[in-house]
Amino acid sequence: MSPLTLVAVISASFLAFATAKGAEPGTGPTYSVSLGGDGECLAAVNAARQAVGFSQLLQAGEGDTKKRLPGEVTSQKESEDGWAWKPVCESLIPTNEKLGDAAGSGEQAQFESGTYAYHVVDNPDAVDCTAIVNKWKGAYSNFDGLPPPNKTDEALYQKQENVSFVALYNPSENATADCRVVTCTKTTPATASFTATRNTGDKTETGSALICMTVPDVLPKEGGKAPFTEEQWGQIVTALEGSASAVVPGVVSLALGILGLSML
């Protein structure tokens, strides 16, 4: 899935958890973005993959920037466009204010090509990896057959939970993952008049999410290839359904029909 598609889906599709403190909204908000340690929840991700017979995702190396998330941001104006984390931060910390259209001149970051799994976390210091991976696995119920290629009119991939499911089971040989907790912090300065009358400091809001970037991308925009082969999908279905009936539902339905007729 292309980087732009990733952040557009994130900004459109997710519930956000944010904590706020301090003054009423002021003017000129800025953002900072911090990243947690490498391999967050990667063990749980790989356990889910091994359960269906897939190989483990390899940790993306620190120097391999093409396979890793964009870097941290220390200070970025809200009104500036063109920085990769902006849609993510605006999803985690919703705002009703109309943003400016000026081209960005601050710190720049770019999402590289990959298939991304995403989940909001309430506490970045206590991530429930099992619950998150189970949530991603649960998107299986949204598919009624082999997942299709990523076409413009394909509604399935307009929901990030479905993209996360595909990322979790990225079947590519020697696929890598960069899984880290991303925390956005939005700082809104108190207005001069507000500070003078209330003696209250800036308003600070935070929001966090676990993002796993898997490479190579198996959902390229306008791709003509399904993310899984029939055999790979069969492995996933068998593991998640726990029976052969999930792989060949038509055969089982026929057998049940014959059994029903024989009992008449």
PDB file of C-alpha atoms in Angstrom:
ATOM      1  CA  MET A   1       0.000   0.000   0.000  1.00  0.00           C
ATOM      2  CA  SER A   2       1.427   3.355  -0.944  1.00  0.00           C
ATOM      3  CA  PRO A   3       2.528   5.734   1.844  1.00  0.00           C
ATOM      4  CA  LEU A   4      -0.127   8.306   0.939  1.00  0.00           C
ATOM      5  CA  THR A   5      -2.823   5.657   1.053  1.00  0.00           C
ATOM      6  CA  LEU A   6      -1.633   4.555   4.473  1.00  0.00           C
ATOM      7  CA  VAL A   7      -1.903   7.953   6.103  1.00  0.00           C
ATOM      8  CA  ALA A   8      -5.160   8.783   4.349  1.00  0.00           C
ATOM      9  CA  VAL A   9      -6.702   5.606   5.709  1.00  0.00           C
ATOM     10  CA  ILE A  10      -5.338   6.267   9.169  1.00  0.00           C
ATOM     11  CA  SER A  11      -6.764   9.782   9.282  1.00  0.00           C
ATOM     12  CA  ALA A  12     -10.151   8.589   8.050  1.00  0.00           C
ATOM     13  CA  SER A  13     -10.688   5.304   9.823  1.00  0.00           C
ATOM     14  CA  PHE A  14      -9.548   5.213  13.435  1.00  0.00           C
ATOM     15  CA  LEU A  15     -10.814   5.969  16.881  1.00  0.00           C
ATOM     16  CA  ALA A  16      -8.366   8.171  18.765  1.00  0.00           C
ATOM     17  CA  PHE A  17      -7.310   8.285  22.376  1.00  0.00           C
ATOM     18  CA  ALA A  18      -5.935  11.628  23.550  1.00  0.00           C
ATOM     19  CA  THR A  19      -5.135  13.151  26.931  1.00  0.00           C
ATOM     20  CA  ALA A  20      -5.137  16.888  27.493  1.00  0.00           C
ATOM     21  CA  LYS A  21      -3.985  19.231  30.216  1.00  0.00           C
ATOM     22  CA  GLY A  22      -3.525  22.950  30.729  1.00  0.00           C
ATOM     23  CA  ALA A  23      -5.098  25.995  29.152  1.00  0.00           C
ATOM     24  CA  GLU A  24      -7.873  26.547  26.667  1.00  0.00           C
ATOM     25  CA  PRO A  25      -6.732  26.262  23.027  1.00  0.00           C
ATOM     26  CA  GLY A  26      -4.335  28.969  22.010  1.00  0.00           C
ATOM     27  CA  THR A  27      -2.741  29.772  18.686  1.00  0.00           C
ATOM     28  CA  GLY A  28       0.134  28.338  16.684  1.00  0.00           C
ATOM     29  CA  PRO A  29       0.121  24.668  17.761  1.00  0.00           C
ATOM     30  CA  THR A  30       3.231  22.580  17.133  1.00  0.00           C
ATOM     31  CA  TYR A  31       3.748  18.821  17.027  1.00  0.00           C
ATOM     32  CA  SER A  32       6.528  16.530  18.101  1.00  0.00           C
ATOM     33  CA  VAL A  33       6.733  12.828  17.266  1.00  0.00           C
ATOM     34  CA  SER A  34       8.656  10.278  19.309  1.00  0.00           C
ATOM     35  CA  LEU A  35       9.250   6.614  18.531  1.00  0.00           C
ATOM     36  CA  GLY A  36       9.561   3.698  20.906  1.00  0.00           C
ATOM     37  CA  GLY A  37      12.084   0.888  20.709  1.00  0.00           C
ATOM     38  CA  ASP A  38      12.457  -1.541  17.834  1.00  0.00           C
ATOM     39  CA  GLY A  39      10.480  -4.768  17.686  1.00  0.00           C
ATOM     40  CA  GLU A  40       7.454  -3.722  19.753  1.00  0.00           C
ATOM     41  CA  CYS A  41       5.012  -6.660  19.629  1.00  0.00           C
ATOM     42  CA  LEU A  42       7.095  -8.381  16.933  1.00  0.00           C
ATOM     43  CA  ALA A  43       7.201 -11.586  18.987  1.00  0.00           C
ATOM     44  CA  ALA A  44       3.388 -11.680  19.141  1.00  0.00           C
ATOM     45  CA  VAL A  45       3.174 -10.922  15.422  1.00  0.00           C
ATOM     46  CA  ASN A  46       5.570 -13.739  14.594  1.00  0.00           C
ATOM     47  CA  ALA A  47       3.734 -16.163  16.868  1.00  0.00           C
ATOM     48  CA  ALA A  48       0.552 -15.481  14.894  1.00  0.00           C
ATOM     49  CA  ARG A  49       2.422 -16.008  11.641  1.00  0.00           C
ATOM     50  CA  GLN A  50       3.990 -19.261  12.735  1.00  0.00           C
ATOM     51  CA  ALA A  51       0.569 -20.545  13.751  1.00  0.00           C
ATOM     52  CA  VAL A  52      -0.449 -20.482  10.077  1.00  0.00           C
ATOM     53  CA  GLY A  53       2.866 -21.856   8.834  1.00  0.00           C
ATOM     54  CA  PHE A  54       4.444 -18.575   7.695  1.00  0.00           C
ATOM     55  CA  SER A  55       8.038 -17.575   8.398  1.00  0.00           C
ATOM     56  CA  GLN A  56       8.894 -14.930  10.951  1.00  0.00           C
ATOM     57  CA  LEU A  57       9.202 -11.300   9.935  1.00  0.00           C
ATOM     58  CA  LEU A  58      12.780 -10.086  10.226  1.00  0.00           C
ATOM     59  CA  GLN A  59      13.605  -6.964  12.207  1.00  0.00           C
ATOM     60  CA  ALA A  60      14.472  -4.123   9.811  1.00  0.00           C
ATOM     61  CA  GLY A  61      18.017  -2.910  10.426  1.00  0.00           C
ATOM     62  CA  GLU A  62      18.682   0.562  11.801  1.00  0.00           C
ATOM     63  CA  GLY A  63      20.539   1.640   8.683  1.00  0.00           C
ATOM     64  CA  ASP A  64      17.940   0.363   6.233  1.00  0.00           C
ATOM     65  CA  THR A  65      15.797   3.490   6.025  1.00  0.00           C
ATOM     66  CA  LYS A  66      13.747   2.134   3.108  1.00  0.00           C
ATOM     67  CA  LYS A  67      12.321  -0.493   5.458  1.00  0.00           C
ATOM     68  CA  ARG A  68      11.779   1.681   8.507  1.00  0.00           C
ATOM     69  CA  LEU A  69       9.303   4.275   9.706  1.00  0.00           C
ATOM     70  CA  PRO A  70      10.105   7.973   9.262  1.00  0.00           C
ATOM     71  CA  GLY A  71      12.258   9.572  11.916  1.00  0.00           C
ATOM     72  CA  GLU A  72      11.198  11.517  14.973  1.00  0.00           C
ATOM     73  CA  VAL A  73      10.022  15.117  14.743  1.00  0.00           C
ATOM     74  CA  THR A  74      11.024  17.656  17.374  1.00  0.00           C
ATOM     75  CA  SER A  75       8.917  20.664  16.345  1.00  0.00           C
ATOM     76  CA  GLN A  76       6.484  20.926  13.453  1.00  0.00           C
ATOM     77  CA  LYS A  77       3.874  23.646  12.965  1.00  0.00           C
ATOM     78  CA  GLU A  78       0.312  22.391  12.633  1.00  0.00           C
ATOM     79  CA  SER A  79      -0.341  24.739   9.701  1.00  0.00           C
ATOM     80  CA  GLU A  80       2.445  23.236   7.608  1.00  0.00           C
ATOM     81  CA  ASP A  81       1.752  20.478   5.120  1.00  0.00           C
ATOM     82  CA  GLY A  82       4.123  17.975   3.593  1.00  0.00           C
ATOM     83  CA  TRP A  83       5.359  16.059   6.630  1.00  0.00           C
ATOM     84  CA  ALA A  84       4.476  12.384   6.803  1.00  0.00           C
ATOM     85  CA  TRP A  85       3.319  12.180  10.408  1.00  0.00           C
ATOM     86  CA  LYS A  86       0.724  14.948  10.069  1.00  0.00           C
ATOM     87  CA  PRO A  87      -2.287  12.726   9.150  1.00  0.00           C
ATOM     88  CA  VAL A  88      -1.287  10.233  11.848  1.00  0.00           C
ATOM     89  CA  CYS A  89      -1.057  12.921  14.514  1.00  0.00           C
ATOM     90  CA  GLU A  90      -4.328  14.523  13.418  1.00  0.00           C
ATOM     91  CA  SER A  91      -6.005  11.130  13.738  1.00  0.00           C
ATOM     92  CA  LEU A  92      -4.588  10.547  17.205  1.00  0.00           C
ATOM     93  CA  ILE A  93      -5.319  14.107  18.332  1.00  0.00           C
ATOM     94  CA  PRO A  94      -8.436  15.287  16.460  1.00  0.00           C
ATOM     95  CA  THR A  95      -8.929  18.998  15.911  1.00  0.00           C
ATOM     96  CA  ASN A  96     -11.880  21.049  14.762  1.00  0.00           C
ATOM     97  CA  GLU A  97      -9.702  23.935  13.704  1.00  0.00           C
ATOM     98  CA  LYS A  98      -9.238  24.652  10.013  1.00  0.00           C
ATOM     99  CA  LEU A  99      -5.594  24.258   9.123  1.00  0.00           C
ATOM    100  CA  GLY A 100      -3.639  26.517   6.822  1.00  0.00           C
ATOM    101  CA  ASP A 101      -2.697  25.513   3.293  1.00  0.00           C
ATOM    102  CA  ALA A 102       0.849  26.798   3.340  1.00  0.00           C
ATOM    103  CA  ALA A 103       3.547  24.498   2.032  1.00  0.00           C
ATOM    104  CA  GLY A 104       5.631  22.978   4.778  1.00  0.00           C
ATOM    105  CA  SER A 105       9.008  24.466   5.547  1.00  0.00           C
ATOM    106  CA  GLY A 106       9.802  22.606   8.754  1.00  0.00           C
ATOM    107  CA  GLU A 107      11.095  19.100   9.366  1.00  0.00           C
ATOM    108  CA  GLN A 108      10.194  16.657   6.594  1.00  0.00           C
ATOM    109  CA  ALA A 109       9.643  12.913   6.803  1.00  0.00           C
ATOM    110  CA  GLN A 110       8.453  10.361   4.302  1.00  0.00           C
ATOM    111  CA  PHE A 111       6.734   7.005   4.553  1.00  0.00           C
ATOM    112  CA  GLU A 112       8.449   4.407   2.412  1.00  0.00           C
ATOM    113  CA  SER A 113       6.613   1.731   0.438  1.00  0.00           C
ATOM    114  CA  GLY A 114       5.250  -1.069   2.601  1.00  0.00           C
ATOM    115  CA  THR A 115       2.107  -2.677   3.976  1.00  0.00           C
ATOM    116  CA  TYR A 116       1.236  -1.222   7.380  1.00  0.00           C
ATOM    117  CA  ALA A 117      -0.555  -2.546  10.444  1.00  0.00           C
ATOM    118  CA  TYR A 118      -1.862   0.075  12.878  1.00  0.00           C
ATOM    119  CA  HIS A 119      -3.614   0.172  16.227  1.00  0.00           C
ATOM    120  CA  VAL A 120      -4.180   2.991  18.708  1.00  0.00           C
ATOM    121  CA  VAL A 121      -2.758   2.371  22.187  1.00  0.00           C
ATOM    122  CA  ASP A 122      -3.947   4.068  25.346  1.00  0.00           C
ATOM    123  CA  ASN A 123      -0.706   3.594  27.282  1.00  0.00           C
ATOM    124  CA  PRO A 124       2.515   3.527  25.228  1.00  0.00           C
ATOM    125  CA  ASP A 125       4.389   2.138  28.225  1.00  0.00           C
ATOM    126  CA  ALA A 126       2.102  -0.890  28.621  1.00  0.00           C
ATOM    127  CA  VAL A 127       1.149  -2.168  25.171  1.00  0.00           C
ATOM    128  CA  ASP A 128      -1.085  -5.252  25.143  1.00  0.00           C
ATOM    129  CA  CYS A 129       0.501  -6.997  22.174  1.00  0.00           C
ATOM    130  CA  THR A 130      -1.720 -10.069  22.381  1.00  0.00           C
ATOM    131  CA  ALA A 131      -4.897  -7.987  22.268  1.00  0.00           C
ATOM    132  CA  ILE A 132      -3.645  -5.938  19.329  1.00  0.00           C
ATOM    133  CA  VAL A 133      -2.583  -8.961  17.288  1.00  0.00           C
ATOM    134  CA  ASN A 134      -5.909 -10.643  18.039  1.00  0.00           C
ATOM    135  CA  LYS A 135      -7.669  -7.499  16.806  1.00  0.00           C
ATOM    136  CA  TRP A 136      -5.719  -7.636  13.563  1.00  0.00           C
ATOM    137  CA  LYS A 137      -6.467 -11.341  13.195  1.00  0.00           C
ATOM    138  CA  GLY A 138     -10.147 -10.633  13.802  1.00  0.00           C
ATOM    139  CA  ALA A 139     -10.372  -8.714  10.525  1.00  0.00           C
ATOM    140  CA  TYR A 140     -10.350 -12.133   8.846  1.00  0.00           C
ATOM    141  CA  SER A 141     -14.132 -12.115   9.166  1.00  0.00           C
ATOM    142  CA  ASN A 142     -14.269  -9.179   6.731  1.00  0.00           C
ATOM    143  CA  PHE A 143     -13.019 -11.347   3.872  1.00  0.00           C
ATOM    144  CA  ASP A 144     -15.335 -13.792   2.130  1.00  0.00           C
ATOM    145  CA  GLY A 145     -12.603 -15.344   0.022  1.00  0.00           C
ATOM    146  CA  LEU A 146      -9.102 -14.767  -1.284  1.00  0.00           C
ATOM    147  CA  PRO A 147      -8.214 -11.096  -0.620  1.00  0.00           C
ATOM    148  CA  PRO A 148      -8.215  -9.194  -3.926  1.00  0.00           C
ATOM    149  CA  PRO A 149      -5.534  -6.918  -5.383  1.00  0.00           C
ATOM    150  CA  ASN A 150      -5.532  -3.302  -4.212  1.00  0.00           C
ATOM    151  CA  LYS A 151      -7.604  -1.504  -6.841  1.00  0.00           C
ATOM    152  CA  THR A 152      -8.920   2.052  -6.566  1.00  0.00           C
ATOM    153  CA  ASP A 153     -12.510   0.867  -6.206  1.00  0.00           C
ATOM    154  CA  GLU A 154     -11.686  -1.925  -3.740  1.00  0.00           C
ATOM    155  CA  ALA A 155     -13.653  -1.026  -0.604  1.00  0.00           C
ATOM    156  CA  LEU A 156     -11.971  -3.670   1.561  1.00  0.00           C
ATOM    157  CA  TYR A 157      -8.751  -1.702   1.775  1.00  0.00           C
ATOM    158  CA  GLN A 158     -10.477   1.525   2.710  1.00  0.00           C
ATOM    159  CA  LYS A 159     -10.618   0.038   6.212  1.00  0.00           C
ATOM    160  CA  GLN A 160      -7.262  -0.002   7.944  1.00  0.00           C
ATOM    161  CA  GLU A 161      -8.153  -3.108   9.957  1.00  0.00           C
ATOM    162  CA  ASN A 162      -8.202  -5.086   6.705  1.00  0.00           C
ATOM    163  CA  VAL A 163      -4.868  -3.631   5.628  1.00  0.00           C
ATOM    164  CA  SER A 164      -3.477  -4.508   9.067  1.00  0.00           C
ATOM    165  CA  PHE A 165      -4.641  -8.099   8.603  1.00  0.00           C
ATOM    166  CA  VAL A 166      -2.765  -8.382   5.309  1.00  0.00           C
ATOM    167  CA  ALA A 167       0.335  -6.779   6.841  1.00  0.00           C
ATOM    168  CA  LEU A 168       0.246  -9.236   9.742  1.00  0.00           C
ATOM    169  CA  TYR A 169       0.371 -12.150   7.324  1.00  0.00           C
ATOM    170  CA  ASN A 170       2.645 -10.572   4.702  1.00  0.00           C
ATOM    171  CA  PRO A 171       3.684 -13.761   2.880  1.00  0.00           C
ATOM    172  CA  SER A 172       6.761 -12.399   1.107  1.00  0.00           C
ATOM    173  CA  GLU A 173      10.001 -14.299   1.406  1.00  0.00           C
ATOM    174  CA  ASN A 174      12.430 -12.621   3.825  1.00  0.00           C
ATOM    175  CA  ALA A 175       9.858  -9.935   4.658  1.00  0.00           C
ATOM    176  CA  THR A 176      10.941  -7.389   7.258  1.00  0.00           C
ATOM    177  CA  ALA A 177       9.067  -5.429   9.890  1.00  0.00           C
ATOM    178  CA  ASP A 178       9.595  -2.200  11.764  1.00  0.00           C
ATOM    179  CA  CYS A 179       7.142  -2.261  14.680  1.00  0.00           C
ATOM    180  CA  ARG A 180       7.260   0.681  17.043  1.00  0.00           C
ATOM    181  CA  VAL A 181       4.997   2.779  19.225  1.00  0.00           C
ATOM    182  CA  VAL A 182       4.556   6.254  17.786  1.00  0.00           C
ATOM    183  CA  THR A 183       3.576   9.082  20.144  1.00  0.00           C
ATOM    184  CA  CYS A 184       2.395  12.443  18.868  1.00  0.00           C
ATOM    185  CA  THR A 185       2.465  15.429  21.198  1.00  0.00           C
ATOM    186  CA  LYS A 186       0.596  18.597  20.280  1.00  0.00           C
ATOM    187  CA  THR A 187       1.490  21.782  22.127  1.00  0.00           C
ATOM    188  CA  THR A 188      -0.812  24.793  21.878  1.00  0.00           C
ATOM    189  CA  PRO A 189       0.568  28.014  23.384  1.00  0.00           C
ATOM    190  CA  ALA A 190      -1.775  29.921  25.654  1.00  0.00           C
ATOM    191  CA  THR A 191      -2.879  33.289  24.271  1.00  0.00           C
ATOM    192  CA  ALA A 192      -1.263  36.344  25.824  1.00  0.00           C
ATOM    193  CA  SER A 193      -4.534  37.527  27.324  1.00  0.00           C
ATOM    194  CA  PHE A 194      -5.343  34.107  28.690  1.00  0.00           C
ATOM    195  CA  THR A 195      -1.911  33.762  30.244  1.00  0.00           C
ATOM    196  CA  ALA A 196      -2.181  37.198  31.823  1.00  0.00           C
ATOM    197  CA  THR A 197      -5.558  36.546  33.389  1.00  0.00           C
ATOM    198  CA  ARG A 198      -5.275  32.903  34.333  1.00  0.00           C
ATOM    199  CA  ASN A 199      -1.530  32.386  34.656  1.00  0.00           C
ATOM    200  CA  THR A 200      -1.852  29.002  32.975  1.00  0.00           C
ATOM    201  CA  GLY A 201       0.718  27.440  30.668  1.00  0.00           C
ATOM    202  CA  ASP A 202       0.512  25.731  27.311  1.00  0.00           C
ATOM    203  CA  LYS A 203      -2.010  23.053  26.473  1.00  0.00           C
ATOM    204  CA  THR A 204      -0.468  19.662  25.759  1.00  0.00           C
ATOM    205  CA  GLU A 205      -2.228  16.706  24.128  1.00  0.00           C
ATOM    206  CA  THR A 206      -0.790  13.280  23.353  1.00  0.00           C
ATOM    207  CA  GLY A 207      -1.855  10.220  21.394  1.00  0.00           C
ATOM    208  CA  SER A 208      -0.067   6.960  20.630  1.00  0.00           C
ATOM    209  CA  ALA A 209      -0.341   4.052  18.230  1.00  0.00           C
ATOM    210  CA  LEU A 210       1.507   0.865  17.390  1.00  0.00           C
ATOM    211  CA  ILE A 211       2.555   0.835  13.742  1.00  0.00           C
ATOM    212  CA  CYS A 212       4.150  -2.145  12.024  1.00  0.00           C
ATOM    213  CA  MET A 213       5.648  -1.428   8.621  1.00  0.00           C
ATOM    214  CA  THR A 214       6.129  -4.638   6.643  1.00  0.00           C
ATOM    215  CA  VAL A 215       8.267  -4.798   3.503  1.00  0.00           C
ATOM    216  CA  PRO A 216       7.885  -5.579   0.654  1.00  0.00           C
ATOM    217  CA  ASP A 217       4.515  -4.010  -0.030  1.00  0.00           C
ATOM    218  CA  VAL A 218       1.928  -6.662  -0.938  1.00  0.00           C
ATOM    219  CA  LEU A 219      -0.854  -4.118  -1.527  1.00  0.00           C
ATOM    220  CA  PRO A 220       0.678  -1.747  -4.074  1.00  0.00           C
ATOM    221  CA  LYS A 221      -1.695   0.842  -5.491  1.00  0.00           C
ATOM    222  CA  GLU A 222      -3.385  -0.466  -8.630  1.00  0.00           C
ATOM    223  CA  GLY A 223      -1.536  -3.745  -8.201  1.00  0.00           C
ATOM    224  CA  GLY A 224      -2.697  -6.626 -10.339  1.00  0.00           C
ATOM    225  CA  LYS A 225      -1.661  -9.348  -7.930  1.00  0.00           C
ATOM    226  CA  ALA A 226      -3.544 -10.618  -4.898  1.00  0.00           C
ATOM    227  CA  PRO A 227      -1.548 -10.415  -1.644  1.00  0.00           C
ATOM    228  CA  PHE A 228      -1.843 -14.182  -1.087  1.00  0.00           C
ATOM    229  CA  THR A 229      -1.826 -17.243  -3.296  1.00  0.00           C
ATOM    230  CA  GLU A 230      -4.651 -19.756  -2.969  1.00  0.00           C
ATOM    231  CA  GLU A 231      -2.329 -22.039  -1.028  1.00  0.00           C
ATOM    232  CA  GLN A 232      -1.244 -19.301   1.379  1.00  0.00           C
ATOM    233  CA  TRP A 233      -4.826 -18.210   1.934  1.00  0.00           C
ATOM    234  CA  GLY A 234      -5.774 -21.813   2.600  1.00  0.00           C
ATOM    235  CA  GLN A 235      -3.154 -21.969   5.358  1.00  0.00           C
ATOM    236  CA  ILE A 236      -4.558 -18.838   6.982  1.00  0.00           C
ATOM    237  CA  VAL A 237      -8.158 -20.004   6.715  1.00  0.00           C
ATOM    238  CA  THR A 238      -7.408 -23.460   8.086  1.00  0.00           C
ATOM    239  CA  ALA A 239      -5.521 -22.027  11.067  1.00  0.00           C
ATOM    240  CA  LEU A 240      -8.122 -19.388  11.908  1.00  0.00           C
ATOM    241  CA  GLU A 241     -11.179 -21.531  11.274  1.00  0.00           C
ATOM    242  CA  GLY A 242      -9.649 -24.652  12.760  1.00  0.00           C
ATOM    243  CA  SER A 243     -11.270 -27.040  10.279  1.00  0.00           C
ATOM    244  CA  ALA A 244     -11.060 -28.200   6.695  1.00  0.00           C
ATOM    245  CA  SER A 245     -14.561 -26.860   6.109  1.00  0.00           C
ATOM    246  CA  ALA A 246     -13.119 -23.343   5.905  1.00  0.00           C
ATOM    247  CA  VAL A 247     -10.968 -24.314   2.949  1.00  0.00           C
ATOM    248  CA  VAL A 248     -13.608 -26.118   0.933  1.00  0.00           C
ATOM    249  CA  PRO A 249     -16.988 -24.828   2.150  1.00  0.00           C
ATOM    250  CA  GLY A 250     -18.724 -25.884  -1.049  1.00  0.00           C
ATOM    251  CA  VAL A 251     -17.732 -29.511  -0.617  1.00  0.00           C
ATOM    252  CA  VAL A 252     -18.879 -29.597   2.984  1.00  0.00           C
ATOM    253  CA  SER A 253     -22.189 -27.929   2.124  1.00  0.00           C
ATOM    254  CA  LEU A 254     -22.771 -30.560  -0.549  1.00  0.00           C
ATOM    255  CA  ALA A 255     -22.003 -33.342   1.903  1.00  0.00           C
ATOM    256  CA  LEU A 256     -24.409 -31.910   4.464  1.00  0.00           C
ATOM    257  CA  GLY A 257     -27.077 -31.665   1.795  1.00  0.00           C
ATOM    258  CA  ILE A 258     -26.634 -35.299   0.835  1.00  0.00           C
ATOM    259  CA  LEU A 259     -26.756 -36.309   4.494  1.00  0.00           C
ATOM    260  CA  GLY A 260     -29.983 -34.378   4.921  1.00  0.00           C
ATOM    261  CA  LEU A 261     -31.574 -36.103   1.941  1.00  0.00           C
ATOM    262  CA  SER A 262     -30.556 -39.524   3.219  1.00  0.00           C
ATOM    263  CA  MET A 263     -32.385 -38.881   6.471  1.00  0.00           C
ATOM    264  CA  LEU A 264     -35.709 -38.114   4.763  1.00  0.00           C
TER     265      LEU A 264
END
